Amino acid sequence: MKKGTFEVKVGLAEMLKGGVIMDVTNVDQAKIAEDAGASSVMALERIPADIRAHGGISRMSNPEMILKIREAVSIPVMAKCRIGHFAEAQILQEIGVDFIDESEVLTPADEENHIWKQDFNVPFVCGCRNLGEALRRIGEGAAMIRTKGEPGTGDIVEAVRHMRGVTAEIRRLSTLDKSELMATAKILGAPFAIVEWVAQNGKLPVPNFAAGGIATPADASLMMQLGAEAVFVGSGIFKSDDPKPRAEAMVKAITHYQDFAVLAEVSRGLKDAMVGISASTLDENEKMAKRGW
Amino acid sequence: MSELNIGILGIQGAYEKHALSITLAGANAEIIKYREQLDQIDGLILPGGESTTMSKMMGFRIDYEDILAFAEKKPIFGTCAGLILLGKGIDDPRVHQFELMDVSVARNAYGSQKYSFVDNLTLAFDKENPFHAVFIRAPQIENIGDDICVLATCNNTPVLIESNLYLGASFHPELTPDPRIHKYFIQKIMEVKNGKTPESA
């Protein structure tokens, strides 16, 4: 019997496909998310929209709060640690979090290095803006990749840019000659063996999810049709005027992301989505997606 | 074998992986999201994922009763969350079981993800080569009825079981590129289609 192998880590990511992972800040929200059909919850003290509004240093959530949420729900519980902060990750692993998000939403602890995730028994998800970033994270041991998007804005434009960027680069890799792959690996700044695998298989070696700015059922469907295998919804649910029906609508929109009748049906009758901020109006130093390399 | 159509319930979870395994095992795979599709398939797989999500979505485009009606005549294979749905006795309003197998299952019995594991199993129908089984936040089979046939165990606990038209696994055969368990399910479907009454243990 073996635990914590890469196969076991990716296995949980496989089980989360076709689902919605919802950000929650307390037990009540976690229960609403689970009752609505969320496949997992992300436990954090402040959702990205509030982190943006309040400023200051954003750290790993209090383990007490994460454990309370874990007791309240039966679905997998994720939690975030700061980029490069392996001690926060060690604590999250110790308390039995099911998935760790090494996240640009929190203030980075290391501006050069990400966590060496292969040393952990629990799986990690990491954000990316492009294929090179995705493959570096996989090289470090990430078992799931998600777009960074621009968290806490309710603006889908960056998530679309990142997903299109990754899928276009994968398509291009699959057209390359073997002798061109080393030079491409150099340009991508990614491990050669993983570049070669992606070129041969035409996809990432781990599940590829979308995050950062998803606020409506239509946003969720858009990301799935662009190639995402599941979605994270951060501020989009509990910053809207109707969290419970919106959470349920999101779950239905993911299962039936290509059924436009269903999408029309679940979009009707929802109150206002989160107000949001246009990502293009943010100063460069306000963009969370720029955190990490 | 190729004329057999196997459906995989496509609400949430590892349904695409099961479709690959079914194709590898030599049958046609179809992702099932609507009740009308059930008429076109010879057997159904309830995949791994979250049993609470699948329970919640019952009644939207497929009803609980649609699956029960299907189960009267055709085989169903449940893996992990799918096994939980096939079983009975869970006292939790979040999970709506079909109660098709006389088995009680404890959810997430091994603990959180850090206790997920892989192990080699001996299959009762092919003892020569071990099966590499992946257990993810796995449910544990607790009590089984007299009509349940155990096809594999792990640490003395049943992990692959069969009764009547139904097959259940607490692990994920779709995560291993070894189609023997899917082939066994396809064989079972062929026997039912050819009019053989399934043998109870």
CSV table of N, CA and C in Angstrom, one decimal, chain B residues 52-154:
chain,number,residue,atom,x,y,z
B,52,THR,N,-22.9,13.7,-3.1
B,52,THR,CA,-23.9,14.7,-2.7
B,52,THR,C,-24.2,15.5,-4.0
B,53,THR,N,-23.2,15.8,-4.9
B,53,THR,CA,-23.5,16.5,-6.1
B,53,THR,C,-24.5,15.7,-7.0
B,54,MET,N,-24.2,14.4,-7.1
B,54,MET,CA,-25.0,13.6,-8.0
B,54,MET,C,-26.5,13.5,-7.4
B,55,SER,N,-26.6,13.4,-6.1
B,55,SER,CA,-27.9,13.3,-5.5
B,55,SER,C,-28.7,14.6,-5.7
B,56,LYS,N,-27.9,15.7,-5.6
B,56,LYS,CA,-28.6,17.0,-5.8
B,56,LYS,C,-29.2,17.2,-7.2
B,57,MET,N,-28.4,16.7,-8.1
B,57,MET,CA,-28.8,16.9,-9.5
B,57,MET,C,-29.9,15.9,-10.0
B,58,MET,N,-30.1,14.8,-9.2
B,58,MET,CA,-31.2,13.9,-9.5
B,58,MET,C,-32.5,14.7,-9.5
B,59,GLY,N,-33.3,14.5,-10.6
B,59,GLY,CA,-34.6,15.2,-10.7
B,59,GLY,C,-34.5,16.4,-11.6
B,60,PHE,N,-33.3,16.8,-12.0
B,60,PHE,CA,-33.2,17.9,-13.0
B,60,PHE,C,-33.4,17.5,-14.4
B,61,ARG,N,-32.5,16.7,-15.0
B,61,ARG,CA,-32.7,16.1,-16.3
B,61,ARG,C,-32.9,14.6,-16.3
B,62,ILE,N,-32.5,14.0,-15.2
B,62,ILE,CA,-32.7,12.5,-15.0
B,62,ILE,C,-33.3,12.4,-13.6
B,63,ASP,N,-34.3,11.6,-13.4
B,63,ASP,CA,-34.9,11.4,-12.1
B,63,ASP,C,-34.4,10.1,-11.5
B,64,TYR,N,-34.4,10.1,-10.2
B,64,TYR,CA,-34.1,9.0,-9.4
B,64,TYR,C,-34.9,7.8,-9.9
B,65,GLU,N,-36.2,8.0,-10.2
B,65,GLU,CA,-37.0,6.9,-10.6
B,65,GLU,C,-36.6,6.3,-12.0
B,66,ASP,N,-36.1,7.2,-12.9
B,66,ASP,CA,-35.6,6.8,-14.2
B,66,ASP,C,-34.5,5.7,-14.0
B,67,ILE,N,-33.6,6.0,-13.1
B,67,ILE,CA,-32.5,5.0,-12.9
B,67,ILE,C,-33.0,3.8,-12.3
B,68,LEU,N,-33.9,3.9,-11.3
B,68,LEU,CA,-34.5,2.6,-10.7
B,68,LEU,C,-35.2,1.8,-11.8
B,69,ALA,N,-35.9,2.4,-12.7
B,69,ALA,CA,-36.6,1.7,-13.7
B,69,ALA,C,-35.6,1.0,-14.6
B,70,PHE,N,-34.5,1.7,-15.0
B,70,PHE,CA,-33.4,1.1,-15.8
B,70,PHE,C,-32.9,-0.1,-15.1
B,71,ALA,N,-32.7,0.0,-13.8
B,71,ALA,CA,-32.0,-1.0,-13.0
B,71,ALA,C,-32.8,-2.3,-12.9
B,72,GLU,N,-34.1,-2.2,-13.2
B,72,GLU,CA,-34.9,-3.5,-13.1
B,72,GLU,C,-34.5,-4.5,-14.2
B,73,LYS,N,-34.0,-4.0,-15.3
B,73,LYS,CA,-33.7,-4.9,-16.4
B,73,LYS,C,-32.3,-4.9,-16.8
B,74,LYS,N,-31.5,-3.8,-16.5
B,74,LYS,CA,-30.2,-3.7,-17.0
B,74,LYS,C,-29.1,-3.5,-16.0
B,75,PRO,N,-27.9,-3.9,-16.2
B,75,PRO,CA,-26.8,-3.9,-15.2
B,75,PRO,C,-26.3,-2.4,-14.9
B,76,ILE,N,-25.9,-2.2,-13.7
B,76,ILE,CA,-25.3,-1.0,-13.3
B,76,ILE,C,-24.0,-1.3,-12.5
B,77,PHE,N,-23.0,-0.5,-12.8
B,77,PHE,CA,-21.7,-0.6,-12.1
B,77,PHE,C,-21.4,0.7,-11.4
B,78,GLY,N,-21.3,0.7,-10.1
B,78,GLY,CA,-21.0,1.9,-9.4
B,78,GLY,C,-19.6,1.9,-8.8
B,79,THR,N,-18.8,3.0,-9.0
B,79,THR,CA,-17.5,3.1,-8.5
B,79,THR,C,-17.4,4.2,-7.5
B,80,CYS,N,-16.9,4.0,-6.3
B,80,CYS,CA,-16.6,5.0,-5.3
B,80,CYS,C,-18.0,5.7,-4.9
B,81,ALA,N,-18.2,6.9,-5.4
B,81,ALA,CA,-19.4,7.6,-5.1
B,81,ALA,C,-20.6,6.8,-5.7
B,82,GLY,N,-20.3,6.2,-6.9
B,82,GLY,CA,-21.4,5.4,-7.5
B,82,GLY,C,-21.8,4.1,-6.7
B,83,LEU,N,-20.8,3.6,-6.0
B,83,LEU,CA,-21.1,2.4,-5.1
B,83,LEU,C,-21.9,2.9,-3.9
B,84,ILE,N,-21.6,4.1,-3.4
B,84,ILE,CA,-22.4,4.7,-2.3
B,84,ILE,C,-23.8,4.8,-2.7
B,85,LEU,N,-24.1,5.2,-3.9
B,85,LEU,CA,-25.4,5.4,-4.4
B,85,LEU,C,-26.1,4.1,-4.6
B,86,LEU,N,-25.4,3.0,-5.0
B,86,LEU,CA,-26.0,1.7,-5.2
B,86,LEU,C,-26.4,1.0,-3.8
B,87,GLY,N,-25.7,1.4,-2.8
B,87,GLY,CA,-25.9,0.8,-1.5
B,87,GLY,C,-27.1,1.4,-0.7
B,88,LYS,N,-27.2,1.0,0.6
B,88,LYS,CA,-28.3,1.5,1.4
B,88,LYS,C,-27.8,1.8,2.8
B,89,GLY,N,-28.7,2.4,3.6
B,89,GLY,CA,-28.5,2.6,5.0
B,89,GLY,C,-27.7,3.8,5.4
B,90,ILE,N,-27.4,4.7,4.5
B,90,ILE,CA,-26.7,6.0,4.9
B,90,ILE,C,-27.8,6.9,5.4
B,91,ASP,N,-27.5,7.4,6.7
B,91,ASP,CA,-28.5,8.3,7.3
B,91,ASP,C,-28.0,9.7,7.1
B,92,ASP,N,-28.2,10.2,5.9
B,92,ASP,CA,-27.7,11.5,5.6
B,92,ASP,C,-28.6,12.1,4.5
B,93,PRO,N,-29.3,13.2,4.8
B,93,PRO,CA,-30.2,13.7,3.8
B,93,PRO,C,-29.5,14.3,2.5
B,94,ARG,N,-28.2,14.4,2.6
B,94,ARG,CA,-27.5,14.9,1.4
B,94,ARG,C,-27.3,13.8,0.3
B,95,VAL,N,-27.4,12.6,0.7
B,95,VAL,CA,-27.1,11.5,-0.2
B,95,VAL,C,-28.4,10.6,-0.4
B,96,HIS,N,-28.8,10.5,-1.7
B,96,HIS,CA,-30.0,9.8,-2.0
B,96,HIS,C,-29.6,8.4,-2.7
B,97,GLN,N,-29.7,7.4,-1.9
B,97,GLN,CA,-29.2,6.1,-2.4
B,97,GLN,C,-30.3,5.3,-3.2
B,98,PHE,N,-29.9,4.5,-4.1
B,98,PHE,CA,-30.9,3.7,-4.9
B,98,PHE,C,-31.3,2.4,-4.2
B,99,GLU,N,-30.4,2.0,-3.2
B,99,GLU,CA,-30.7,0.8,-2.4
B,99,GLU,C,-30.9,-0.4,-3.3
B,100,LEU,N,-30.0,-0.5,-4.3
B,100,LEU,CA,-30.1,-1.7,-5.2
B,100,LEU,C,-29.2,-2.8,-4.8
B,101,MET,N,-28.2,-2.5,-3.9
B,101,MET,CA,-27.4,-3.6,-3.4
B,101,MET,C,-27.5,-3.6,-1.9
B,102,ASP,N,-27.5,-4.9,-1.3
B,102,ASP,CA,-27.6,-5.0,0.1
B,102,ASP,C,-26.3,-4.8,0.7
B,103,VAL,N,-25.8,-3.6,0.8
B,103,VAL,CA,-24.5,-3.3,1.3
B,103,VAL,C,-24.6,-1.9,2.0
B,104,SER,N,-24.0,-1.8,3.2
B,104,SER,CA,-23.9,-0.5,3.8
B,104,SER,C,-22.4,0.0,3.7
B,105,VAL,N,-22.3,1.3,3.4
B,105,VAL,CA,-21.0,1.8,3.0
B,105,VAL,C,-20.8,3.1,3.9
B,106,ALA,N,-19.6,3.2,4.4
B,106,ALA,CA,-19.3,4.4,5.2
B,106,ALA,C,-18.5,5.4,4.3
B,107,ARG,N,-19.0,6.6,4.2
B,107,ARG,CA,-18.3,7.6,3.3
B,107,ARG,C,-17.0,8.0,3.9
B,108,ASN,N,-16.0,8.3,3.0
B,108,ASN,CA,-14.7,8.8,3.4
B,108,ASN,C,-14.2,8.1,4.7
B,109,ALA,N,-14.3,6.8,4.7
B,109,ALA,CA,-14.0,6.0,5.9
B,109,ALA,C,-12.5,6.0,6.2
B,110,TYR,N,-11.7,6.2,5.2
B,110,TYR,CA,-10.3,6.1,5.5
B,110,TYR,C,-9.7,7.5,5.9
B,111,GLY,N,-10.5,8.5,5.8
B,111,GLY,CA,-10.1,9.9,6.2
B,111,GLY,C,-9.9,10.8,5.0
B,112,SER,N,-9.2,11.8,5.3
B,112,SER,CA,-9.0,12.9,4.2
B,112,SER,C,-8.0,12.4,3.1
B,113,GLN,N,-7.8,13.2,2.2
B,113,GLN,CA,-7.0,12.8,1.0
B,113,GLN,C,-5.6,12.3,1.3
B,114,LYS,N,-5.0,12.8,2.5
B,114,LYS,CA,-3.6,12.3,2.7
B,114,LYS,C,-3.6,10.8,3.0
B,115,TYR,N,-4.8,10.2,3.3
B,115,TYR,CA,-4.9,8.8,3.5
B,115,TYR,C,-5.3,8.0,2.3
B,116,SER,N,-5.5,8.7,1.2
B,116,SER,CA,-5.8,8.0,-0.1
B,116,SER,C,-4.6,7.1,-0.5
B,117,PHE,N,-4.8,6.0,-1.2
B,117,PHE,CA,-3.7,5.1,-1.4
B,117,PHE,C,-3.9,4.2,-2.7
B,118,VAL,N,-2.8,3.6,-3.1
B,118,VAL,CA,-2.9,2.6,-4.1
B,118,VAL,C,-2.5,1.2,-3.5
B,119,ASP,N,-3.1,0.1,-4.0
B,119,ASP,CA,-2.7,-1.2,-3.6
B,119,ASP,C,-3.0,-2.2,-4.7
B,120,ASN,N,-2.4,-3.4,-4.6
B,120,ASN,CA,-2.6,-4.4,-5.6
B,120,ASN,C,-3.6,-5.4,-5.0
B,121,LEU,N,-4.6,-5.7,-5.9
B,121,LEU,CA,-5.7,-6.6,-5.5
B,121,LEU,C,-5.6,-7.9,-6.3
B,122,THR,N,-6.2,-8.9,-5.7
B,122,THR,CA,-6.4,-10.2,-6.5
B,122,THR,C,-7.9,-10.2,-6.9
B,123,LEU,N,-8.1,-10.3,-8.2
B,123,LEU,CA,-9.5,-10.4,-8.7
B,123,LEU,C,-10.0,-11.9,-8.7
B,124,ALA,N,-11.1,-12.1,-8.2
B,124,ALA,CA,-11.6,-13.5,-8.1
B,124,ALA,C,-11.8,-14.1,-9.5
B,125,PHE,N,-12.0,-13.3,-10.5
B,125,PHE,CA,-12.2,-13.9,-11.9
B,125,PHE,C,-10.9,-13.9,-12.7
B,126,ASP,N,-9.8,-13.4,-12.1
B,126,ASP,CA,-8.5,-13.4,-12.8
B,126,ASP,C,-7.4,-13.3,-11.8
B,127,LYS,N,-7.1,-14.5,-11.2
B,127,LYS,CA,-6.2,-14.4,-10.0
B,127,LYS,C,-4.7,-14.3,-10.4
B,128,GLU,N,-4.4,-14.5,-11.6
B,128,GLU,CA,-3.0,-14.6,-12.0
B,128,GLU,C,-2.3,-13.3,-11.9
B,129,ASN,N,-2.9,-12.2,-12.4
B,129,ASN,CA,-2.2,-10.9,-12.4
B,129,ASN,C,-2.9,-10.0,-11.4
B,130,PRO,N,-2.1,-9.3,-10.5
B,130,PRO,CA,-2.8,-8.4,-9.6
B,130,PRO,C,-3.4,-7.2,-10.3
B,131,PHE,N,-4.4,-6.6,-9.7
B,131,PHE,CA,-5.0,-5.3,-10.3
B,131,PHE,C,-4.5,-4.2,-9.4
B,132,HIS,N,-3.9,-3.2,-10.1
B,132,HIS,CA,-3.4,-2.0,-9.4
B,132,HIS,C,-4.6,-1.0,-9.1
B,133,ALA,N,-5.0,-0.9,-7.9
B,133,ALA,CA,-6.3,-0.2,-7.6
B,133,ALA,C,-6.0,1.1,-6.9
B,134,VAL,N,-6.7,2.2,-7.3
B,134,VAL,CA,-6.5,3.5,-6.8
B,134,VAL,C,-7.7,3.9,-5.9
B,135,PHE,N,-7.4,4.1,-4.6
B,135,PHE,CA,-8.5,4.5,-3.7
B,135,PHE,C,-8.4,6.0,-3.3
B,136,ILE,N,-9.4,6.7,-3.6
B,136,ILE,CA,-9.4,8.2,-3.4
B,136,ILE,C,-10.5,8.6,-2.4
B,137,ARG,N,-10.1,9.0,-1.2
B,137,ARG,CA,-11.1,9.4,-0.2
B,137,ARG,C,-12.2,8.3,-0.2
B,138,ALA,N,-11.8,7.1,-0.1
B,138,ALA,CA,-12.6,6.0,-0.5
B,138,ALA,C,-13.7,5.7,0.6
B,139,PRO,N,-14.8,5.2,0.1
B,139,PRO,CA,-15.8,4.7,1.1
B,139,PRO,C,-15.4,3.3,1.5
B,140,GLN,N,-15.9,2.8,2.6
B,140,GLN,CA,-15.6,1.5,3.1
B,140,GLN,C,-16.8,0.7,3.2
B,141,ILE,N,-16.8,-0.5,2.6
B,141,ILE,CA,-17.9,-1.5,2.7
B,141,ILE,C,-18.0,-2.0,4.1
B,142,GLU,N,-19.1,-1.9,4.8
B,142,GLU,CA,-19.2,-2.3,6.2
B,142,GLU,C,-19.9,-3.6,6.3
B,143,ASN,N,-21.2,-3.6,5.9
B,143,ASN,CA,-21.9,-4.9,6.1
B,143,ASN,C,-22.5,-5.3,4.7
B,144,ILE,N,-22.4,-6.6,4.4
B,144,ILE,CA,-22.9,-7.1,3.1
B,144,ILE,C,-24.0,-8.1,3.4
B,145,GLY,N,-25.0,-8.1,2.5
B,145,GLY,CA,-26.1,-9.1,2.6
B,145,GLY,C,-25.6,-10.5,2.1
B,146,ASP,N,-26.5,-11.5,2.3
B,146,ASP,CA,-26.1,-12.9,1.9
B,146,ASP,C,-26.0,-13.0,0.4
B,147,ASP,N,-26.6,-12.2,-0.4
B,147,ASP,CA,-26.6,-12.4,-1.8
B,147,ASP,C,-25.4,-11.7,-2.5
B,148,ILE,N,-24.6,-11.0,-1.7
B,148,ILE,CA,-23.4,-10.3,-2.2
B,148,ILE,C,-22.2,-11.3,-2.4
B,149,CYS,N,-21.7,-11.2,-3.6
B,149,CYS,CA,-20.5,-12.0,-3.9
B,149,CYS,C,-19.3,-11.1,-3.9
B,150,VAL,N,-18.3,-11.4,-3.1
B,150,VAL,CA,-17.1,-10.6,-3.0
B,150,VAL,C,-16.1,-11.0,-4.1
B,151,LEU,N,-15.7,-10.0,-4.9
B,151,LEU,CA,-14.8,-10.3,-6.0
B,151,LEU,C,-13.3,-9.9,-5.8
B,152,ALA,N,-13.1,-9.0,-4.8
B,152,ALA,CA,-11.8,-8.6,-4.4
B,152,ALA,C,-11.9,-8.0,-3.0
B,153,THR,N,-10.8,-8.2,-2.2
B,153,THR,CA,-10.7,-7.6,-0.9
B,153,THR,C,-9.4,-6.8,-0.8
B,154,CYS,N,-9.3,-5.9,0.2
B,154,CYS,CA,-8.1,-5.2,0.5
B,154,CYS,C,-8.1,-5.1,2.0
